[in-house]
Coordinates of C-alpha atoms in Angstrom, one line a residue:
X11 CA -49.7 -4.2 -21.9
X12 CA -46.3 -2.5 -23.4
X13 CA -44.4 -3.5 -19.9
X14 CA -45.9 -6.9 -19.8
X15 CA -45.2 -7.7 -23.2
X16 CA -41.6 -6.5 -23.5
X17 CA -40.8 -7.9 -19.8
X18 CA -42.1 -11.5 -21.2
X19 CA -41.0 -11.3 -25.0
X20 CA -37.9 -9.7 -23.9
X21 CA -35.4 -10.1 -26.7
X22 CA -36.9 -12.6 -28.5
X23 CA -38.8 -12.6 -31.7
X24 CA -42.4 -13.3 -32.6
X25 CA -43.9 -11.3 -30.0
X26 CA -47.7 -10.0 -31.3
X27 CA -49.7 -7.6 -29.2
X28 CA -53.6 -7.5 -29.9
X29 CA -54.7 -3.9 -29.7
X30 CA -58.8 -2.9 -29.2
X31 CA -57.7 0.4 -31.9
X32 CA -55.2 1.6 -34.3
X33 CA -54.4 4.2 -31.8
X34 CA -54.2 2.0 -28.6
X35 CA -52.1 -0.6 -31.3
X36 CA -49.6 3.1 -31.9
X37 CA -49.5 3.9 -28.0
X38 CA -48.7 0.4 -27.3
X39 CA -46.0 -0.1 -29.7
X40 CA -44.2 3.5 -29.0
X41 CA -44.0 2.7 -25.2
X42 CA -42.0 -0.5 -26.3
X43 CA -39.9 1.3 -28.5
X44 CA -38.0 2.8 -25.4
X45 CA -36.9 -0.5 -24.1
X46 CA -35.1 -1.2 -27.3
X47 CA -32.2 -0.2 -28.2
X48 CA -31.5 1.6 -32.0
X49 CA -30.2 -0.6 -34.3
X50 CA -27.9 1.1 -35.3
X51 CA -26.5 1.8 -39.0
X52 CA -26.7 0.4 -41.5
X53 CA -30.0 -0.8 -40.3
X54 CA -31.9 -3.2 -42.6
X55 CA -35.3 -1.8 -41.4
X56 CA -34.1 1.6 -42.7
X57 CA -35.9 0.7 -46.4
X58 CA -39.4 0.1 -44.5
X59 CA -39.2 2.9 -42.9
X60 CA -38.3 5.0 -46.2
X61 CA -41.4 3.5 -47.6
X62 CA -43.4 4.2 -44.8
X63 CA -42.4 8.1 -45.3
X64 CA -43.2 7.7 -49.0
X65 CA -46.2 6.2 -48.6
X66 CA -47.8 7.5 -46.0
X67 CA -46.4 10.7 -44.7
X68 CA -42.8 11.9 -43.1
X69 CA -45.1 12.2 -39.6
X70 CA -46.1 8.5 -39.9
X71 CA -45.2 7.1 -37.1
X72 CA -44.3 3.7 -37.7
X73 CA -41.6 4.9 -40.0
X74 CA -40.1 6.1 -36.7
X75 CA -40.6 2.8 -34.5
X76 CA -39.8 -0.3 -37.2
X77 CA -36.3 0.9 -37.3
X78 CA -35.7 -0.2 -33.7
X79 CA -37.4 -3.7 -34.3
X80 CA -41.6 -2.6 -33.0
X81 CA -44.6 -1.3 -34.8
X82 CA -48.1 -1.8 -35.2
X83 CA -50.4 -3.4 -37.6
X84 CA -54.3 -2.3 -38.7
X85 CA -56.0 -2.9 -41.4
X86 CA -56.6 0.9 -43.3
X87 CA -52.6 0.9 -43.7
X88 CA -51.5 0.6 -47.5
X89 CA -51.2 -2.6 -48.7
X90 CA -47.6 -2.3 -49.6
X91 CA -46.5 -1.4 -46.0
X92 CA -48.8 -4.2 -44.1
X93 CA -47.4 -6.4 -46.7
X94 CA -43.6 -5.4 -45.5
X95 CA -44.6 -5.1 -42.1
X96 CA -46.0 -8.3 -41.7
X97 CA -43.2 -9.9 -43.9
X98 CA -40.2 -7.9 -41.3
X99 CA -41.8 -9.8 -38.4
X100 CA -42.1 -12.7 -39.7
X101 CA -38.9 -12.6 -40.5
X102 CA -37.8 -11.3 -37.2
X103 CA -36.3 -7.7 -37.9
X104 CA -39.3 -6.4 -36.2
X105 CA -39.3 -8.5 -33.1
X106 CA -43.0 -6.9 -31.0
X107 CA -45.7 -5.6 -33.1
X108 CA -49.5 -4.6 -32.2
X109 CA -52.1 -5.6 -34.4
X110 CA -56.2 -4.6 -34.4
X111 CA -58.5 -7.1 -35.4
X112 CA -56.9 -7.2 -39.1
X113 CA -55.1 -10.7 -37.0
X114 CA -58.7 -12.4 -37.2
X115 CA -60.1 -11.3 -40.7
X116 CA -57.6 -13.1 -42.9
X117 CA -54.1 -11.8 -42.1
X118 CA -51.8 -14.7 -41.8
X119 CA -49.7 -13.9 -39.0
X120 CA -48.0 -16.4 -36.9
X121 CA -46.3 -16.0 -33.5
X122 CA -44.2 -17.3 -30.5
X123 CA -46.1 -15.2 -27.4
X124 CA -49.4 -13.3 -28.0
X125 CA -50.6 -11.2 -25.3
X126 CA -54.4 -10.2 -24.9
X127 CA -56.1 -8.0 -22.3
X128 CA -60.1 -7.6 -22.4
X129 CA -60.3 -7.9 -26.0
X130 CA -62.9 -6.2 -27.8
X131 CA -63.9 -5.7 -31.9
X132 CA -64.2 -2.0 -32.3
X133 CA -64.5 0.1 -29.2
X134 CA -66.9 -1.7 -26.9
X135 CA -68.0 -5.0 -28.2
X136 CA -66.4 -8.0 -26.1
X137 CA -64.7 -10.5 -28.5
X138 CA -66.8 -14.1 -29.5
X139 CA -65.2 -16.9 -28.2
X140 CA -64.6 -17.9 -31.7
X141 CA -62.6 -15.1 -32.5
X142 CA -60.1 -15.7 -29.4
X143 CA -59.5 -18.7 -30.3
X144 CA -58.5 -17.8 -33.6
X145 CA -56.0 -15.4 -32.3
X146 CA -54.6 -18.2 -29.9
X147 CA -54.2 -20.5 -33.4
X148 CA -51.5 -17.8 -34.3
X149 CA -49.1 -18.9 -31.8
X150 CA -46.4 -21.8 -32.3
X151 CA -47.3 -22.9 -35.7
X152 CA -45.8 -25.8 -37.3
X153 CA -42.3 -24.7 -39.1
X154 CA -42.2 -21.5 -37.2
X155 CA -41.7 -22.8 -33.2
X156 CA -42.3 -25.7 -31.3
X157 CA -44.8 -24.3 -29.1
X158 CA -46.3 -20.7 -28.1
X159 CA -47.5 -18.8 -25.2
X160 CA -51.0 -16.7 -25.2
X161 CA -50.7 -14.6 -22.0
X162 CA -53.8 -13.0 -20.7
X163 CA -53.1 -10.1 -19.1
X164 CA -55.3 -9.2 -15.3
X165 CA -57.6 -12.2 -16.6
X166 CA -59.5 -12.0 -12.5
X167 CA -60.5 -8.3 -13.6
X168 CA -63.8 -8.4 -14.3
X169 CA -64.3 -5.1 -15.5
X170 CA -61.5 -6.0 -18.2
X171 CA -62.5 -9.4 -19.0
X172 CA -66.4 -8.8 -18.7
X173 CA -67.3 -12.6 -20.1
X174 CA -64.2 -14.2 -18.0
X175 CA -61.1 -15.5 -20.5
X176 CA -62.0 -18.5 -22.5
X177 CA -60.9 -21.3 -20.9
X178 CA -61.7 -24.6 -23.2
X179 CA -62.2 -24.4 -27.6
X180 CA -65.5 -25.4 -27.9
X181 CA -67.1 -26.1 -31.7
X182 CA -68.4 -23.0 -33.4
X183 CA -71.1 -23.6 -36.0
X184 CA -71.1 -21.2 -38.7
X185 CA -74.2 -20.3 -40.8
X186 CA -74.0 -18.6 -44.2
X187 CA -75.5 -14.7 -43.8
X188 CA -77.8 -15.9 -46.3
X189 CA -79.3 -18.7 -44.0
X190 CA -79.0 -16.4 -41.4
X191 CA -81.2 -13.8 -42.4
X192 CA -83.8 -16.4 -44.1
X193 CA -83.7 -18.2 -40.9
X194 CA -85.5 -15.1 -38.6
X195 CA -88.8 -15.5 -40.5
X196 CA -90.3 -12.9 -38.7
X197 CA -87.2 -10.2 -38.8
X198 CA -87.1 -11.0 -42.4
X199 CA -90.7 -10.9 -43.4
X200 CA -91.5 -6.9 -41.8
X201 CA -88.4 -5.9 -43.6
X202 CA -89.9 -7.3 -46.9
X203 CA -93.3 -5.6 -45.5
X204 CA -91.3 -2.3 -44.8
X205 CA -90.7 -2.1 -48.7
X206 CA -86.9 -2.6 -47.4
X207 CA -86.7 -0.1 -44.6
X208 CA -87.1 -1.4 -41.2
X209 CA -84.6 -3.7 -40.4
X210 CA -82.1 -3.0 -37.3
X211 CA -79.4 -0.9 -38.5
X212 CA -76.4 -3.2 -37.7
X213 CA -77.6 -6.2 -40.1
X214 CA -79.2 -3.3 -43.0
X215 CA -76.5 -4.4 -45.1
X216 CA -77.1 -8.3 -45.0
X217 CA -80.4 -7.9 -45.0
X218 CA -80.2 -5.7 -48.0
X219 CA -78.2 -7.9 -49.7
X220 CA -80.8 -11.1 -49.3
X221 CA -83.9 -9.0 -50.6
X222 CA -82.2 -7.8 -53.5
X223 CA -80.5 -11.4 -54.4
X224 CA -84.2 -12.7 -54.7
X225 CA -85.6 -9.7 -55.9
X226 CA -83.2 -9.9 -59.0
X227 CA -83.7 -13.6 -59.3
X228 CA -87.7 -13.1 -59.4
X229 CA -87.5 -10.6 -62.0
X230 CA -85.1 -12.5 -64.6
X231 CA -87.7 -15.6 -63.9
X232 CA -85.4 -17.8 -61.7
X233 CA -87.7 -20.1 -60.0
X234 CA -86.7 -18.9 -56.4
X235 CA -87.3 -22.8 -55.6
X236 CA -84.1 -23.3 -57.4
X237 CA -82.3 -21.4 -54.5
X238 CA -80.8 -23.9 -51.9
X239 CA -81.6 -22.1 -49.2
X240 CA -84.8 -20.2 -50.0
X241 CA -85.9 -23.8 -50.8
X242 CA -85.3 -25.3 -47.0
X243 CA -87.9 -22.9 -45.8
X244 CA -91.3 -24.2 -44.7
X245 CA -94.2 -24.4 -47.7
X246 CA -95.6 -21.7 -46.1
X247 CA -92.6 -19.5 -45.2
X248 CA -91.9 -20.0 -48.9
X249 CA -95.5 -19.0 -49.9
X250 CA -95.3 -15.9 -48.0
X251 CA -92.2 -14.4 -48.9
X252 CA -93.1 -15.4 -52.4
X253 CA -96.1 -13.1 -52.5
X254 CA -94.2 -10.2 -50.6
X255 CA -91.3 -10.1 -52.8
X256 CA -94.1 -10.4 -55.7
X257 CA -95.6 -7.0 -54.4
X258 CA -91.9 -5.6 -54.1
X259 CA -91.2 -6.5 -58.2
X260 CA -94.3 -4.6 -59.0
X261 CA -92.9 -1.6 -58.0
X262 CA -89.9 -2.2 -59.6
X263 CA -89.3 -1.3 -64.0
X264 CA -86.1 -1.6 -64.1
X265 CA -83.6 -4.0 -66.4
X266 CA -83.1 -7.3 -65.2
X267 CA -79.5 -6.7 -65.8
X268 CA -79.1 -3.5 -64.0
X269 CA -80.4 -5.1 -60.8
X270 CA -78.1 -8.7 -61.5
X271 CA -74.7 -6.0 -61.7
X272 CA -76.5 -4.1 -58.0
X273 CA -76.8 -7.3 -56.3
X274 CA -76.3 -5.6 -52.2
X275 CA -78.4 -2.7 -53.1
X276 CA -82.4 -2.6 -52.4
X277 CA -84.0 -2.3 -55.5
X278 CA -86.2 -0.3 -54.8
X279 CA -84.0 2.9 -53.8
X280 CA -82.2 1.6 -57.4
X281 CA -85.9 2.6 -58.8
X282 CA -85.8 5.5 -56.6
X283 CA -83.1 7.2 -58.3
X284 CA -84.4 6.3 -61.6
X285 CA -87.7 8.6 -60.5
X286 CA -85.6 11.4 -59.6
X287 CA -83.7 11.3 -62.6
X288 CA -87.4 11.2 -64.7
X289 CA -88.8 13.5 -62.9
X290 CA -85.9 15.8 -63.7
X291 CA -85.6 15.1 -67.4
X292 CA -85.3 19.2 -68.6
X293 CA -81.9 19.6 -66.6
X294 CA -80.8 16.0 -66.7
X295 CA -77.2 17.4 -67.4
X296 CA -77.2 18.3 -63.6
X297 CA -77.5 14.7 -62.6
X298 CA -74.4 13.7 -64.3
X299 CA -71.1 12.6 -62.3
X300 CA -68.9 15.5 -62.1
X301 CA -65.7 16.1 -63.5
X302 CA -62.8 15.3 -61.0
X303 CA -60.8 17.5 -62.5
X304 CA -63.2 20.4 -62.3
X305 CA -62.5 23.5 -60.9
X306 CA -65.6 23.2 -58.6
X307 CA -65.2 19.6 -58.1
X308 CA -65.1 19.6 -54.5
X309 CA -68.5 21.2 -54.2
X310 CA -70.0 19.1 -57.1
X311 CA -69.1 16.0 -55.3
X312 CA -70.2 16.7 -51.8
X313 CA -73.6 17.4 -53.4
X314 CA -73.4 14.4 -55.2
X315 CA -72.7 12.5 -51.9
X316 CA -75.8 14.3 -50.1
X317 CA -78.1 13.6 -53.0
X318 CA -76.6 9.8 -52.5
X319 CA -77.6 9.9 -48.9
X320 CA -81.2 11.1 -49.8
X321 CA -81.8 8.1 -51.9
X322 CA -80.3 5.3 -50.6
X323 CA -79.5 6.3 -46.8
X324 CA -76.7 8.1 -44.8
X325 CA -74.2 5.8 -46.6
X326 CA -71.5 8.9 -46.4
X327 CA -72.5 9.5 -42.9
X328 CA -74.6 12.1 -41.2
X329 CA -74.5 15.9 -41.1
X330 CA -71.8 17.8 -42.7
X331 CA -69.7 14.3 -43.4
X332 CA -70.5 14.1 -47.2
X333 CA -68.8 17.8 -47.4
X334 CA -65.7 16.6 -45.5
X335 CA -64.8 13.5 -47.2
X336 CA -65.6 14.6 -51.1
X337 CA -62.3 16.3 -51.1
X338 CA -60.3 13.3 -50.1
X339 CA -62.6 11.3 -52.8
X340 CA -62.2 13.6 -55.7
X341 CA -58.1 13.5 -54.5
X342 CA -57.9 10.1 -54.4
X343 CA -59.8 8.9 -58.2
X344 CA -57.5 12.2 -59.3
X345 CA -54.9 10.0 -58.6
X346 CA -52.8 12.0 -55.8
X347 CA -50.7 10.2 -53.7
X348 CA -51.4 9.4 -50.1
X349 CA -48.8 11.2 -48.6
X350 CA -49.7 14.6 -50.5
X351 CA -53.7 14.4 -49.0
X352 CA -52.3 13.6 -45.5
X353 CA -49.8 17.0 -45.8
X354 CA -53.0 18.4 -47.3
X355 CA -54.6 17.8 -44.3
X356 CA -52.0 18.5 -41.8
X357 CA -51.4 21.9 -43.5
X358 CA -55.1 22.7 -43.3
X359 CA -55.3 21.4 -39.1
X360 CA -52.9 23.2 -38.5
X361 CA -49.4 22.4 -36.5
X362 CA -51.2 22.3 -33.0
X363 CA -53.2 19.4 -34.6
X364 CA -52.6 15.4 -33.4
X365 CA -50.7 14.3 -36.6
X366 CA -51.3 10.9 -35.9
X367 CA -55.1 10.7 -35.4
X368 CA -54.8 13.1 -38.6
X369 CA -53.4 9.9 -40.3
X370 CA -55.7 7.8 -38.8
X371 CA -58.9 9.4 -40.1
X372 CA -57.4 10.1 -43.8
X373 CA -56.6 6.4 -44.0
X374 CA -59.9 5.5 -43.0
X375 CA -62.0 7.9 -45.1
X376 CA -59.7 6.4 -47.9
X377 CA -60.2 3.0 -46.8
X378 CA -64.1 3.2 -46.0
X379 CA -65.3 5.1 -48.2
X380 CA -62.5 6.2 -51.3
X381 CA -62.4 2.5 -52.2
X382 CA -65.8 1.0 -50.7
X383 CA -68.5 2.9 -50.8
X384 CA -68.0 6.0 -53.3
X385 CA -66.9 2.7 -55.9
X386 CA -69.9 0.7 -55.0
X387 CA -72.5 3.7 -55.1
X388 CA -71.6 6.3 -57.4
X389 CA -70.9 3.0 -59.8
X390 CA -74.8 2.1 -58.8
X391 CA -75.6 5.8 -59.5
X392 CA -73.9 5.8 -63.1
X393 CA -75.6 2.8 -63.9
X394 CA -79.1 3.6 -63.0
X395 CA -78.1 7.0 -65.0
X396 CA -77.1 5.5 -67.8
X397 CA -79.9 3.0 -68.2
X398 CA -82.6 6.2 -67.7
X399 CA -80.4 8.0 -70.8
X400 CA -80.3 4.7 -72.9
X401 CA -84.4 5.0 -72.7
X402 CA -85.5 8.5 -72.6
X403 CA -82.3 10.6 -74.1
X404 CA -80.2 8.1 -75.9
X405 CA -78.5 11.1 -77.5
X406 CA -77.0 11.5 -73.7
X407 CA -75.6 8.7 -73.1
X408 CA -72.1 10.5 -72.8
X409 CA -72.7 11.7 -70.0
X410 CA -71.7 8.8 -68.3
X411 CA -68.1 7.8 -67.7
X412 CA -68.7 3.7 -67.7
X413 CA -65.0 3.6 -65.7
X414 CA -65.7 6.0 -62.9
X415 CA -65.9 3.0 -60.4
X416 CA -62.4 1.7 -62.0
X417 CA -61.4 4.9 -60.9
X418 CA -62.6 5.2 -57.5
X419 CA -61.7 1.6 -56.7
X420 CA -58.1 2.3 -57.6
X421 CA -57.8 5.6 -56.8
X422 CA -56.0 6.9 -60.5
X423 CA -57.6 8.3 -63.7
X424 CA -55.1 7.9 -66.1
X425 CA -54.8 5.4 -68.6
X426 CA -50.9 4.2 -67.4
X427 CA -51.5 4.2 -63.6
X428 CA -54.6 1.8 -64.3
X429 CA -52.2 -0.1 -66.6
X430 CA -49.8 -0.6 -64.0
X431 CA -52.4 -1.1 -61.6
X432 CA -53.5 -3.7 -63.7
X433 CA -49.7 -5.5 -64.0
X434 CA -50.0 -6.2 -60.0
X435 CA -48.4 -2.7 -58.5
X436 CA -49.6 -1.0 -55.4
X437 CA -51.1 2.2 -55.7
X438 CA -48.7 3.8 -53.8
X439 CA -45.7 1.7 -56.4
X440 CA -47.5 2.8 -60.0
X441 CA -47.9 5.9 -58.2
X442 CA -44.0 6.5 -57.6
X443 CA -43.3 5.3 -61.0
X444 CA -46.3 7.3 -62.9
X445 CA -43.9 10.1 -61.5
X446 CA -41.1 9.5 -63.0
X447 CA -42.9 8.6 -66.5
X448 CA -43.8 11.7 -68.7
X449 CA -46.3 9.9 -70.7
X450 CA -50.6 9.4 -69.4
X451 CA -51.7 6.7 -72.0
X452 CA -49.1 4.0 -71.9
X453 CA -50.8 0.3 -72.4
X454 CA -49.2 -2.9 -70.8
X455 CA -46.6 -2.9 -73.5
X456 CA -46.4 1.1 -73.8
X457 CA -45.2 0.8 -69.7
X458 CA -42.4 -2.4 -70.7
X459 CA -40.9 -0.6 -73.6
X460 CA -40.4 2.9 -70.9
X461 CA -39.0 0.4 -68.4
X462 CA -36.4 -1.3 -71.1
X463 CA -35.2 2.3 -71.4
X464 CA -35.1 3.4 -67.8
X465 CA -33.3 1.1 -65.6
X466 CA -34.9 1.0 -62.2
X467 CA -31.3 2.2 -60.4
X468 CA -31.5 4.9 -62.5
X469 CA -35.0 6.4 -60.7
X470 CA -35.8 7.9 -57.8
X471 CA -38.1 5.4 -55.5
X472 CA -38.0 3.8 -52.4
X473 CA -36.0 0.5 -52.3
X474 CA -38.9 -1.7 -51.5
X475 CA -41.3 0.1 -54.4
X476 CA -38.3 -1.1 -56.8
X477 CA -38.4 -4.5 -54.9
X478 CA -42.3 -4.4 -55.6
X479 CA -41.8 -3.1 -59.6
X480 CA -39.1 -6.1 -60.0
X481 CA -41.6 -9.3 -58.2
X482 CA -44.7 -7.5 -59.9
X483 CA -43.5 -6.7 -63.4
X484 CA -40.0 -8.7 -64.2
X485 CA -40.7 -12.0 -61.6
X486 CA -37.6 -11.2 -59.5
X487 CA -37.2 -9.6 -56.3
X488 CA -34.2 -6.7 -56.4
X489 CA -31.3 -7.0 -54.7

């Protein structure tokens, strides 16, 4: 692929690469590397590659290849460097880069040559036809070049190409998941049977999603008739899931409310948790979200994490996973940069250890389940929590931190890096400035009055986080 590609894109710009994984998108793009020549110095890529040191880690190794005009592209990178990465090639300074399947899920790149080879979504599924031909729309858009190339690379190898390269766009319907999972009448109707178990594992979370939707509409007396797409289904489809779901809400005593705010989550794992929590009423304290800042908050979390997975599935993954990744979760909502949990890491592997598939993993836990799952969750756990206390110990109710997903989501806990959070900056930008600012409560016009004060050239931050601070917070690039 790396020989292909540079022999073909040669000198010229636009050139993307589609890469099956982030680290076959980093092999790829280091192999071109040593066909380019350095840019020399001053180089203008020399800022992107200061943020990609600052933001990620000094090991990262993008920050090495974007100076000589390559890199790579994937989707658990921070949003400030795939913003700058994206915006250097489309500008041309970075003239090849690799990409994962962030190009089909709603990154806008465009390109002159795109070369393919047996693509696949994840590690062994075979791309839909759909999905190529989404790819090939990124090549010689209108106001970027007249026309572009997609080159499929050994496209008579079957054992690369295992459903032959698409040859003609043919139309692709697209059904809402909602339809979808209606649709498969009998799928749908032993999950509702199963009391919202038995489902296959890869379509759990849609069907999840479905159950409770109409589970929260049948307890807040929405006729489920009123539903467009509950109300295409057969009389007797209709009838039937009616009386199933019916049996389902009996089960359930919970608020209305509190199942409207957990749309995606079964209700009745939501009514779950609120058992456990009655049926441990004496030492309720125990049940409480721990403390970040604790000096046992590692431990406390990764049992918080296992008693998640007992109620609600392996969500934080199987075996000793929950006790790996609580570190990196209490890290991140403490509001510690990135780069300082990768060197965490890296001290802890040891220097014999692959530095880049280090990266890799710590940007994924972070990615997966720092700002997706322990937000969505834990935030479903507080809230179950705090509707048991309102109940049966209103006198508790304190025990539950209402922002705790604000936190996780974000990844800070004080009140100015969710302020400047909240004015448009990156994590990793509030998180450059919150170092340079001596004060941890500053509102919106708390952080305007420090900045009137300090003069950007006057701090310490990468040139493209003071590029970011200027568009975000003043309306004006920097120079």
């Amino acid at each position: 692929m790396a020989i292909v590609s540079y022999a073909i894109g040669g000198g010229e710009r636009g050139n993307l690469i589609y890469a099956n994984r982030p680290s076959d998108a980093e092999k790829i793009a280091k192999l071109i590397s040593q066909f380019l020549p350095s840019n020399g110095d001053p180089n203008p890529l020399n800022q992107l590659s200061e943020l990609c040191r600052a933001a990620v880690h000094e090991k990262f190794l993008l920050a090495n290849l974007v100076t000589k005009g390559c890199g790579y592209h994937f989707g658990n990178m921070p949003d400030i460097v795939r913003e700058n990465v994206e915006a250097a090639f489309a500008n041309g300074s970075i003239k090849f880069l690799a990409c994962t399947s962030t190009l089909i899920e709603g990154v806008n790149l465009a390109c002159k040559n795109l070369f393919v080879r047996g693509p696949r979504k994840g590690v062994s599924t075979p791309m839909p036809e759909s999905d190529f031909w989404n790819l090939a729309g990124r090549t010689g858009r209108w106001g970027k070049d007249f026309a572009g190339n997609i080159y499929c690379i050994d496209s008579d190898d079957k054992s690369v190409w295992k459903e032959g390269v698409p040859r003609r766009r043919t139309k692709i319907s697209v059904t809402p998941t909602f339809s979808s999972v209606l649709r498969g009448k009998d799928t749908f109707m032993e999950y509702l049977a199963s009391n919202l178990e038995v489902v296959d594992s890869k379509r759990q979370s849609e069907f999840e999603h479905v159950a409770s939707y109409l589970i929260s509409s049948r307890v807040s007396g929405r006729p489920l008739s009123s539903l467009h797409s509950f109300s295409k289904l057969d009389a007797v489809y209709q009838a039937e899931a009616t009386t199933a779901l019916d049996r389902i809400c009996e089960q359930i005593n919970l608020p209305p409310a509190l199942l409207q705010r957990q749309t995606g989550i079964s209700p009745i794992k939501l009514q779950r948790l609120y058992d456990l929590f009655a049926s441990n009423s004496e030492r309720i304290e125990a049940f409480a979200v721990p403390d970040p800042s604790g000096s046992h908050s590692f431990q406390e979390y990764s049992d918080l994490l296992y008693r998640i997975n007992d109620i609600f599935g392996p969500v934080f993954g199987f075996g000793r996973q929950p006790s790996k990744i609580a570190p990196i979760i209490v890290k991140w909502m403490s509001g510690l940069p990135l780069n300082r949990i990768i060197g965490d890491e890296l001290k802890y592997q040891g220097p014999e250890a692959d530095a880049q598939a280090i990266i890799r993993n710590i940007l994924g836990i972070v990615e997966e389940y720092a700002r997706f799952k322990a937000p969505k969750y834990i935030a479903a756990y507080s809230d179950v929590l705090h509707v048991y206390l309102e109940h049966e110990h209103p006198e508790k109710v304190g025990l539950v931190d209402r922002d705790i997903g604000l936190y996780l989501e974000f990844g800070v806990s004080s009140r100015t890096l969710i302020t400047l959070m909240g004015l448009g900056l990156s994590r990793t930008s509030a998180g450059a400035l919150y170092d340079e600012i001596v004060f941890s409560d500053l509102d919106r016009e708390g952080v305007r009055t420090w900045l009137q004060s300090h003069p950007l050239e006057s701090l310490r931050l990468p040139s493209l986080v003071k590029s970011e601070i200027e568009q975000k917070l003043f309306g004006q690039p920097s120079e």
